[in-house]
Amino acid sequence: SAASDVYKRQVLQDAARLGLAVSEEELVERIRGIEGLQDPTTGQFVGKQRYVQAVSRLHPGGVTAFEQDLRNEILMDKWTDLVTQTVAVSDDELLDLYRRRNESTAGSYAVVASADQDDETELDDAEVARWYDEHQDDYLRDEGRRIRFVMLERQALADRIEITDEEVRASYDANQANYSHPEQRRASHILIRTEPGAAEEEQARLRTLAEGLMTRALSGEDFAELARANSEDPGSAERGGDLDFFGRGQMVPPFEEAAFNTPVGQIAPLVESDFGFHIVKVTDAREAGVTPLDAVADQIRRTLRLRRAQEEVVSEAQRVRAELQEAAGLEEVAAREGLEVQTRFLTREDRLTDLGASPEFAQTVFDLETGGISPPLRTAPGMALVVVDELVPASVAPLDEVRNSVGTDILNYRARQAALAAGRRALERHGDLAAVARALGEEVGESGDLAPGGTIPGTGGSTPEMEEALFGPGVMEGDRGVVAVPAGALVYEVTSRVPFDSLAFEDAKADLRMELLEQRRSTMYRAVLERMYQQQEVLINGELVEAYNG
């Protein structure tokens, strides 16, 4: 897809920036290790002549393109190893995973809800102040900056730029490779996403879900509507699953194989990839060829106009910043330039999604002193210039600012204490859980097998007290008690218990460590790619891509 191709380009660019390279020895080793290039009898490399013949026959672009693709693969592998080499797994994390998978407690229970308790709701100022003083860590506010900024918009400049026919022709001639396309397929898909390392039961559930959707598609239901309602690929779901045209090497291998082996208008057998399960419908096919200039002239013109506008908006931002540095105020310069002054309170965690700002935006602003003027900062609309008016350190919010939150916290605490007291009185008087529930006007529930950290319906989540009561050392079948939960109080009786087995844990640690390391490397790889994607201004022009594809 276009997005995956962007990610690949980013990785290769960053690998070059880091000085990573591929030696001839590494390339030769990768080639010799390809199974299809080994003699089936001896297991040895087939030799240069047969290698050239095989690659020339099977790979578009021949040996040169094939070896370049291999170099890129090796570079991407090196880059991935480099950016994920700091991934580690602690013994505590292994213990937590093992316990969640192998330790369990089941019980009968009744929930005493805080909301059902009759309690005093009046608060006096002294009580509010005392609570605030004793719980100040609950009322911290982040370090921030009060800023003003102006935005120089790229599109406003682009609308004034004229691109001549000669410039369009020159760009077309200079980039002929962009307009040549190999054999292509167009397909729509419905993705049911799976997570790396998911349990077999979860994989089976998702496969069944995908097979059900495939049956509906084969039965004649509208594929586009099924994709919009069910696909977990947000980029294509809104287009009815349409992935547009693509060539070989652009999709993951299982998807590519299905798309190129399925006739136009038909649905391929269910495809499983690293992303999940795909229901794939092939909608069109295109032979290899070159797109004529007339078909792409308008798109080339828009691209050149946008590129020139980007150059000009950077130049204009630098010019306006020079005016600011000459001691002119932001409002004065903005009025002269016809720009709007905007204000904002900014913390390091603010994503500024409305501006499409990169993480460097906040970092740069936080490096400025009061009165400091930022360099031109890239945003989705163009370039921003920021002035810092005030540094606001992290601190406890004033009581007047959080008085309502303090009052709510006090009332919630009172209600929870009342629920605990009611549960304890009922347990002391009745003993039997069914009788306790009747006395409280509640129903007895069954938790089923719970793993550490699991939640019980109606409790609002787990608490340290609940964890200790159900999974602490010495917990046994028949134990009863009352503990605080977010919703109030839990009256419980343990009905079965599978305790932690320390010897079995030691035997399983090595495999668990490898599993977690692989999951985290994959997560870090995706996170670094996403961060790189956000830090750069990546513009994907759908019409231009369509034109490139002929």
XYZ file of C-alpha atoms in Angstrom:
550
model
C 0.000 0.000 0.000
C 1.038 3.657 -0.291
C 1.467 4.006 3.477
C 3.667 0.888 3.773
C 5.802 2.168 0.898
C 6.219 5.473 2.763
C 7.314 3.586 5.897
C 9.838 1.578 3.856
C 11.301 4.723 2.351
C 11.572 6.301 5.804
C 13.438 3.278 7.157
C 15.883 3.276 4.256
C 16.471 7.027 4.594
C 17.078 6.711 8.322
C 19.393 3.724 7.788
C 21.469 5.878 5.420
C 21.482 8.720 7.958
C 22.798 6.316 10.601
C 25.562 5.147 8.271
C 24.249 1.615 7.830
C 25.408 -0.110 4.667
C 25.396 -3.534 3.008
C 28.687 -5.139 2.012
C 29.113 -7.401 -1.007
C 29.793 -10.286 1.375
C 26.462 -9.736 3.137
C 24.625 -9.563 -0.177
C 26.261 -12.766 -1.416
C 25.427 -14.533 1.862
C 21.764 -13.501 1.563
C 21.595 -14.694 -2.063
C 23.241 -18.038 -1.262
C 20.724 -18.549 1.552
C 17.655 -18.282 -0.701
C 16.117 -21.745 -0.906
C 15.053 -21.389 -4.534
C 18.678 -20.707 -5.538
C 20.076 -23.861 -3.959
C 20.563 -27.167 -5.777
C 17.947 -29.574 -4.337
C 20.449 -32.437 -4.377
C 23.573 -30.848 -2.946
C 22.084 -27.883 -1.101
C 24.762 -25.705 -2.708
C 24.297 -22.416 -4.567
C 23.219 -23.082 -8.179
C 26.006 -20.966 -9.673
C 26.102 -17.571 -11.341
C 24.719 -18.594 -14.733
C 21.625 -20.357 -13.387
C 21.197 -17.567 -10.836
C 21.092 -14.894 -13.560
C 18.713 -16.988 -15.667
C 16.324 -17.612 -12.788
C 16.259 -14.009 -11.567
C 15.925 -12.554 -15.064
C 12.949 -14.834 -15.699
C 11.124 -14.338 -12.395
C 11.968 -10.860 -11.097
C 10.811 -7.635 -12.825
C 13.896 -5.507 -13.525
C 16.267 -8.457 -13.618
C 19.359 -9.043 -11.496
C 20.058 -5.363 -10.779
C 16.593 -4.692 -9.375
C 16.563 -8.021 -7.503
C 19.880 -7.320 -5.774
C 18.798 -3.787 -4.915
C 15.675 -5.203 -3.288
C 17.848 -7.620 -1.302
C 20.135 -4.768 -0.209
C 17.083 -2.874 0.987
C 15.866 -5.941 2.900
C 19.231 -6.325 4.625
C 19.337 -2.601 5.455
C 15.846 -2.769 6.939
C 16.836 -5.810 9.013
C 19.918 -3.970 10.312
C 17.870 -0.889 11.110
C 15.258 -2.968 12.949
C 17.943 -4.728 15.016
C 19.490 -1.361 15.875
C 16.319 0.423 16.988
C 15.049 -2.554 19.006
C 18.317 -3.605 20.641
C 17.422 -1.863 23.925
C 14.289 -3.965 24.404
C 14.453 -5.964 27.630
C 12.138 -8.019 29.817
C 12.415 -8.091 33.606
C 11.819 -11.129 35.809
C 8.871 -9.282 37.405
C 7.236 -8.981 33.998
C 7.750 -12.688 33.340
C 6.234 -13.477 36.734
C 3.219 -11.280 36.001
C 2.625 -12.937 32.607
C 3.019 -16.448 34.017
C 0.622 -15.758 36.867
C -2.001 -14.281 34.556
C -1.838 -17.415 32.408
C -1.542 -20.109 35.057
C -2.878 -18.884 38.395
C -6.612 -18.545 39.010
C -9.237 -17.963 41.665
C -12.991 -18.366 41.337
C -15.573 -17.136 43.772
C -19.140 -16.226 44.621
C -19.757 -12.573 45.354
C -22.135 -9.688 45.940
C -21.357 -6.030 45.235
C -22.461 -3.338 47.668
C -22.615 -0.202 45.538
C -21.418 3.132 46.899
C -24.157 4.842 44.913
C -26.831 3.019 46.947
C -25.581 4.308 50.315
C -27.377 7.087 52.172
C -24.630 9.393 53.330
C -24.118 12.991 54.342
C -23.481 15.211 51.313
C -22.743 18.482 53.085
C -19.119 19.612 53.056
C -17.569 22.328 55.171
C -14.565 24.372 54.110
C -12.325 22.915 56.816
C -12.936 19.341 55.643
C -12.300 20.291 52.010
C -9.055 22.054 52.941
C -7.894 19.129 55.105
C -8.551 16.587 52.324
C -6.789 18.806 49.791
C -3.721 19.122 52.065
C -3.573 15.355 52.633
C -4.002 14.367 48.948
C -2.090 17.016 47.053
C -0.455 14.438 44.757
C -3.917 13.880 43.277
C -4.143 17.489 42.135
C -0.892 18.066 40.264
C -0.869 19.940 36.986
C 1.824 19.512 34.314
C 4.515 22.011 33.427
C 3.283 24.253 30.644
C 3.883 27.271 28.425
C 1.545 30.101 27.545
C 2.266 30.882 23.915
C 1.190 33.076 21.012
C 1.809 32.050 17.415
C 1.100 32.892 13.786
C 0.617 30.383 10.978
C 1.898 30.856 7.435
C -0.258 28.573 5.321
C 1.148 26.666 2.363
C -2.089 26.514 0.419
C -2.457 30.287 0.357
C 0.885 30.483 -1.461
C 0.127 27.525 -3.731
C -3.021 29.212 -5.026
C -0.879 32.040 -6.464
C 1.778 29.868 -8.149
C 1.626 29.168 -11.895
C 3.325 26.113 -13.402
C 4.027 26.203 -17.168
C 3.482 23.373 -19.635
C 7.245 23.290 -20.208
C 7.850 22.657 -16.498
C 5.280 19.857 -16.511
C 6.912 18.229 -19.546
C 10.394 18.550 -17.995
C 9.221 16.902 -14.767
C 7.536 14.092 -16.710
C 10.651 13.448 -18.810
C 12.946 13.543 -15.780
C 10.823 11.053 -13.853
C 9.867 8.518 -16.515
C 10.475 5.675 -14.084
C 7.590 6.956 -11.963
C 5.163 6.531 -14.837
C 6.229 3.040 -15.837
C 4.290 0.373 -14.039
C 4.557 -3.428 -13.986
C 1.622 -5.791 -14.098
C -0.849 -4.690 -11.441
C -3.971 -5.772 -9.630
C -6.687 -3.739 -7.964
C -8.360 -5.276 -4.953
C -10.613 -4.526 -2.024
C -10.215 -6.246 1.325
C -11.776 -6.657 4.734
C -9.141 -6.944 7.484
C -9.778 -8.689 10.798
C -6.677 -7.645 12.716
C -4.752 -10.013 15.019
C -2.099 -9.134 17.582
C 1.358 -10.790 17.666
C 1.446 -13.601 20.203
C -2.342 -13.792 20.605
C -3.634 -16.957 22.275
C -4.806 -19.827 20.055
C -8.365 -19.369 21.286
C -8.349 -15.727 20.218
C -6.840 -16.584 16.826
C -9.551 -19.210 16.302
C -12.283 -16.740 17.275
C -11.022 -14.130 14.799
C -10.660 -16.709 12.032
C -14.277 -17.771 12.568
C -15.333 -14.119 12.399
C -13.420 -13.639 9.125
C -14.865 -16.830 7.632
C -18.367 -15.627 8.480
C -17.794 -12.323 6.683
C -16.340 -14.184 3.700
C -19.435 -16.384 3.515
C -21.635 -13.278 3.482
C -19.530 -11.743 0.680
C -19.664 -14.946 -1.374
C -23.432 -15.043 -0.854
C -23.781 -11.728 -2.662
C -23.792 -9.103 0.105
C -22.326 -5.754 -0.952
C -18.565 -6.100 -0.396
C -18.017 -2.357 0.053
C -20.671 -2.132 2.757
C -19.234 -5.167 4.555
C -15.799 -3.530 4.497
C -17.068 -0.187 5.810
C -18.853 -1.889 8.694
C -16.280 -4.537 9.630
C -12.768 -3.899 8.264
C -10.100 -2.942 10.805
C -7.931 -1.261 8.165
C -9.119 2.343 8.662
C -7.257 3.592 5.597
C -9.272 1.449 3.190
C -12.466 0.747 5.153
C -13.913 4.185 4.450
C -13.388 3.510 0.729
C -15.278 0.228 0.906
C -12.044 -1.731 1.306
C -10.522 -0.427 -1.954
C -6.690 -0.613 -2.054
C -6.380 0.793 -5.579
C -3.826 -0.671 -8.034
C -0.621 -2.283 -6.757
C 2.245 -4.262 -8.247
C 4.267 -7.186 -6.999
C 6.368 -6.441 -3.926
C 3.991 -3.798 -2.544
C 1.847 -6.092 -0.386
C 2.778 -8.779 2.112
C 3.477 -12.088 0.272
C 0.309 -14.025 1.206
C -1.881 -11.103 0.131
C 0.052 -10.583 -3.102
C -0.132 -14.266 -4.019
C -3.901 -14.343 -3.502
C -4.486 -11.123 -5.469
C -2.407 -12.164 -8.484
C -3.809 -15.715 -8.570
C -7.489 -14.763 -8.376
C -9.478 -13.766 -11.502
C -10.992 -10.282 -11.665
C -14.398 -10.117 -10.002
C -13.806 -13.094 -7.712
C -13.007 -13.468 -4.002
C -9.775 -15.240 -3.057
C -9.528 -17.971 -0.396
C -9.132 -16.506 3.100
C -5.681 -14.894 3.467
C -3.718 -14.882 6.737
C -0.806 -12.440 7.158
C 1.116 -10.842 10.019
C -1.630 -8.193 10.132
C -4.515 -10.634 10.499
C -7.129 -12.268 8.267
C -8.016 -10.717 4.886
C -11.092 -11.287 2.744
C -9.785 -10.213 -0.692
C -11.869 -9.348 -3.758
C -9.939 -8.679 -6.989
C -11.683 -5.835 -8.848
C -9.389 -5.026 -11.801
C -6.135 -5.940 -13.568
C -3.676 -3.891 -15.583
C -0.888 -4.989 -17.870
C 2.591 -3.460 -17.636
C 2.968 -0.117 -19.449
C 3.779 3.615 -19.350
C 1.247 6.303 -18.426
C 1.064 9.054 -21.108
C 1.734 12.679 -20.183
C -1.835 13.804 -20.870
C -3.133 11.476 -18.190
C -0.868 12.847 -15.460
C -0.247 16.462 -16.488
C -2.734 17.942 -14.007
C -1.375 15.874 -11.147
C 2.221 16.816 -12.005
C 1.197 20.476 -12.100
C -0.391 20.232 -8.646
C 2.641 18.433 -7.250
C 5.064 21.037 -8.627
C 2.860 23.839 -7.329
C 2.718 22.262 -3.858
C 6.484 21.645 -3.840
C 7.216 25.243 -4.775
C 4.711 26.484 -2.209
C 6.505 24.475 0.479
C 9.811 26.124 -0.470
C 8.201 29.547 -0.431
C 6.372 29.081 2.881
C 9.693 28.168 4.544
C 11.333 31.255 3.014
C 8.418 33.474 4.070
C 8.499 32.097 7.629
C 12.205 32.873 7.871
C 11.576 36.411 6.597
C 8.775 37.034 9.127
C 10.936 35.649 11.929
C 13.683 38.130 11.006
C 11.135 40.923 11.429
C 10.252 39.608 14.881
C 13.909 39.494 15.866
C 14.225 43.178 15.001
C 12.201 43.892 18.172
C 8.838 44.321 16.456
C 5.952 42.800 18.467
C 4.096 39.736 17.222
C 0.802 41.617 16.901
C 2.464 44.425 14.936
C 4.163 42.039 12.496
C 1.033 39.908 12.171
C -1.075 42.962 11.315
C 1.462 44.054 8.712
C 1.572 40.585 7.140
C -2.161 39.903 7.360
C -1.689 37.001 9.810
C -3.865 35.933 12.741
C -2.311 35.747 16.230
C -3.473 32.638 18.105
C -2.959 31.794 21.793
C -2.589 28.449 23.524
C -1.583 26.862 26.849
C 0.740 24.002 25.949
C 2.031 21.015 27.947
C 4.554 18.424 26.803
C 1.797 15.844 26.464
C -0.383 17.966 24.185
C -0.586 16.380 20.722
C -1.854 19.524 18.902
C -3.766 17.326 16.486
C -5.704 20.344 15.215
C -2.419 21.813 13.954
C -0.924 18.546 12.717
C 2.219 19.522 14.629
C 5.126 17.110 15.049
C 6.544 16.130 18.488
C 9.384 18.612 17.831
C 6.864 21.455 18.035
C 6.322 21.047 21.797
C 9.980 20.143 22.404
C 11.198 23.306 20.675
C 8.689 25.493 22.509
C 9.708 24.022 25.876
C 13.362 24.783 25.119
C 12.581 28.505 24.727
C 12.819 31.067 27.501
C 10.122 33.668 28.165
C 9.986 36.038 25.222
C 11.843 33.553 23.044
C 10.903 33.255 19.363
C 10.888 29.798 17.821
C 12.429 28.947 14.465
C 9.818 28.148 11.781
C 8.027 25.000 12.994
C 6.413 22.581 10.581
C 2.688 21.899 10.924
C 0.115 20.385 8.591
C -1.079 23.763 7.193
C 2.423 25.201 6.781
C 4.927 26.854 9.131
C 4.310 28.362 12.585
C 6.273 30.995 14.517
C 5.821 30.821 18.286
C 6.499 33.339 21.069
C 6.606 32.094 24.686
C 4.827 34.481 27.071
C 5.042 32.541 30.349
C 6.740 29.467 31.804
C 4.286 27.641 34.071
C 6.113 25.052 36.221
C 4.562 21.764 37.312
C 2.805 22.353 40.589
C -0.150 21.500 42.776
C -3.190 23.228 41.346
C -4.613 25.908 43.684
C -7.527 24.728 45.824
C -9.916 27.173 44.182
C -9.118 25.605 40.802
C -9.827 22.016 41.941
C -12.410 22.574 44.697
C -15.143 20.711 42.817
C -12.864 17.705 42.232
C -11.888 17.665 45.918
C -15.534 17.710 46.953
C -16.373 14.844 44.600
C -13.447 12.788 45.931
C -14.598 13.293 49.528
C -18.167 12.246 48.793
C -16.974 9.175 46.850
C -14.746 8.189 49.793
C -17.621 8.546 52.260
C -19.926 6.414 50.099
C -17.282 3.707 49.659
C -16.654 3.567 53.422
C -20.392 3.252 54.006
C -20.573 0.366 51.504
C -17.668 -1.408 53.259
C -19.350 -0.998 56.632
C -22.649 -2.366 55.295
C -20.925 -5.377 53.750
C -18.979 -6.183 56.929
C -22.088 -5.937 59.133
C -24.028 -8.271 56.840
C -21.205 -10.830 56.713
C -20.809 -10.819 60.492
C -24.552 -11.314 61.044
C -25.351 -13.879 58.343
C -22.116 -15.662 57.371
C -23.647 -17.507 54.405
C -23.124 -15.521 51.210
C -26.641 -16.145 49.910
C -28.088 -14.795 53.166
C -25.705 -11.834 53.051
C -26.871 -10.976 49.534
C -30.548 -11.199 50.543
C -29.946 -8.931 53.521
C -28.250 -6.385 51.275
C -30.853 -6.667 48.529
C -28.194 -7.881 46.091
C -27.777 -10.898 43.824
C -25.077 -13.566 44.230
C -22.774 -13.658 41.241
C -20.159 -16.173 40.091
C -16.821 -14.782 38.962
C -15.655 -17.792 36.971
C -11.897 -18.428 36.848
C -10.088 -15.117 37.372
C -6.416 -14.458 36.637
C -4.446 -11.921 38.700
C -5.508 -8.458 37.608
C -8.862 -9.730 36.375
C -12.070 -7.887 37.136
C -15.448 -8.979 38.464
C -18.610 -7.602 36.827
C -20.114 -4.721 38.769
C -16.981 -3.897 40.769
C -15.655 -1.176 38.457
C -12.226 -2.836 38.290
C -9.618 -4.344 40.559
C -7.953 -2.804 43.624
C -4.847 -3.800 45.630
C -7.164 -4.973 48.414
C -9.083 -7.253 46.046
C -5.862 -8.638 44.549
C -4.518 -9.481 47.998
C -7.812 -11.084 49.072
C -8.083 -13.313 45.990
C -4.456 -13.971 45.013
C -2.310 -13.276 48.057
C -0.152 -15.915 49.768
C -2.218 -18.423 51.703
C -5.533 -17.745 49.959
C -7.565 -20.959 50.137
C -10.925 -22.305 49.033
C -13.602 -21.245 51.539
C -12.029 -17.891 52.437
C -14.566 -15.075 52.895
C -14.302 -11.357 53.334
C -15.200 -7.800 52.343
C -12.828 -5.552 50.359
C -12.979 -2.135 48.756
C -13.535 -1.927 44.987
C -14.057 1.149 42.796
C -17.846 0.640 42.791
C -18.033 0.269 46.585
C -17.468 -3.015 48.447
C -17.121 -6.669 47.378
C -18.414 -9.416 49.669
C -16.821 -12.646 48.441
C -16.264 -16.357 49.097
C -13.470 -18.275 47.333
C -14.899 -21.397 45.657
C -11.777 -22.676 43.871
C -8.090 -21.814 43.795
C -5.153 -22.734 41.489
C -2.105 -21.247 43.256
C 1.156 -20.023 41.805
C 3.666 -22.849 41.080
C 7.208 -21.512 41.498
C 8.934 -24.599 40.047
C 6.803 -24.588 36.888
C 7.480 -20.865 36.529
C 11.255 -21.421 36.545
C 10.889 -24.038 33.792
C 8.814 -21.664 31.646
C 10.875 -18.479 32.066
C 13.147 -18.876 29.034
C 10.273 -19.395 26.573
C 8.256 -16.586 28.130
C 11.196 -14.199 27.884
C 11.655 -14.937 24.172
C 7.924 -14.475 23.529
C 7.805 -11.099 25.280
C 10.998 -9.898 23.603
C 9.575 -10.639 20.159
C 6.326 -8.861 20.987
C 8.143 -5.794 22.294
C 10.536 -5.622 19.377
C 7.553 -5.650 17.040
C 5.789 -2.965 19.089
C 8.890 -0.762 19.251
C 9.488 -1.174 15.509
C 5.967 0.010 14.765
C 6.205 2.870 17.273
C 9.480 4.160 15.795
C 7.998 4.004 12.293
C 4.907 5.864 13.427
C 7.001 8.524 15.179
C 9.118 8.993 12.055
C 5.947 9.235 10.003
C 4.555 11.944 12.303
C 7.817 13.888 12.360
C 7.902 14.248 8.599
C 5.450 15.988 6.376
C 4.197 13.156 4.224
C 1.683 14.117 1.555
C -0.055 11.321 -0.341
C -1.876 12.666 -3.372
C -4.451 10.048 -4.293
C -5.037 11.450 -7.768
C -1.314 11.518 -8.467
C -0.883 7.924 -7.309
C -3.768 6.916 -9.563
C -2.087 8.655 -12.497
C 1.267 6.988 -11.789
C -0.540 3.676 -11.874
C -1.834 4.446 -15.361
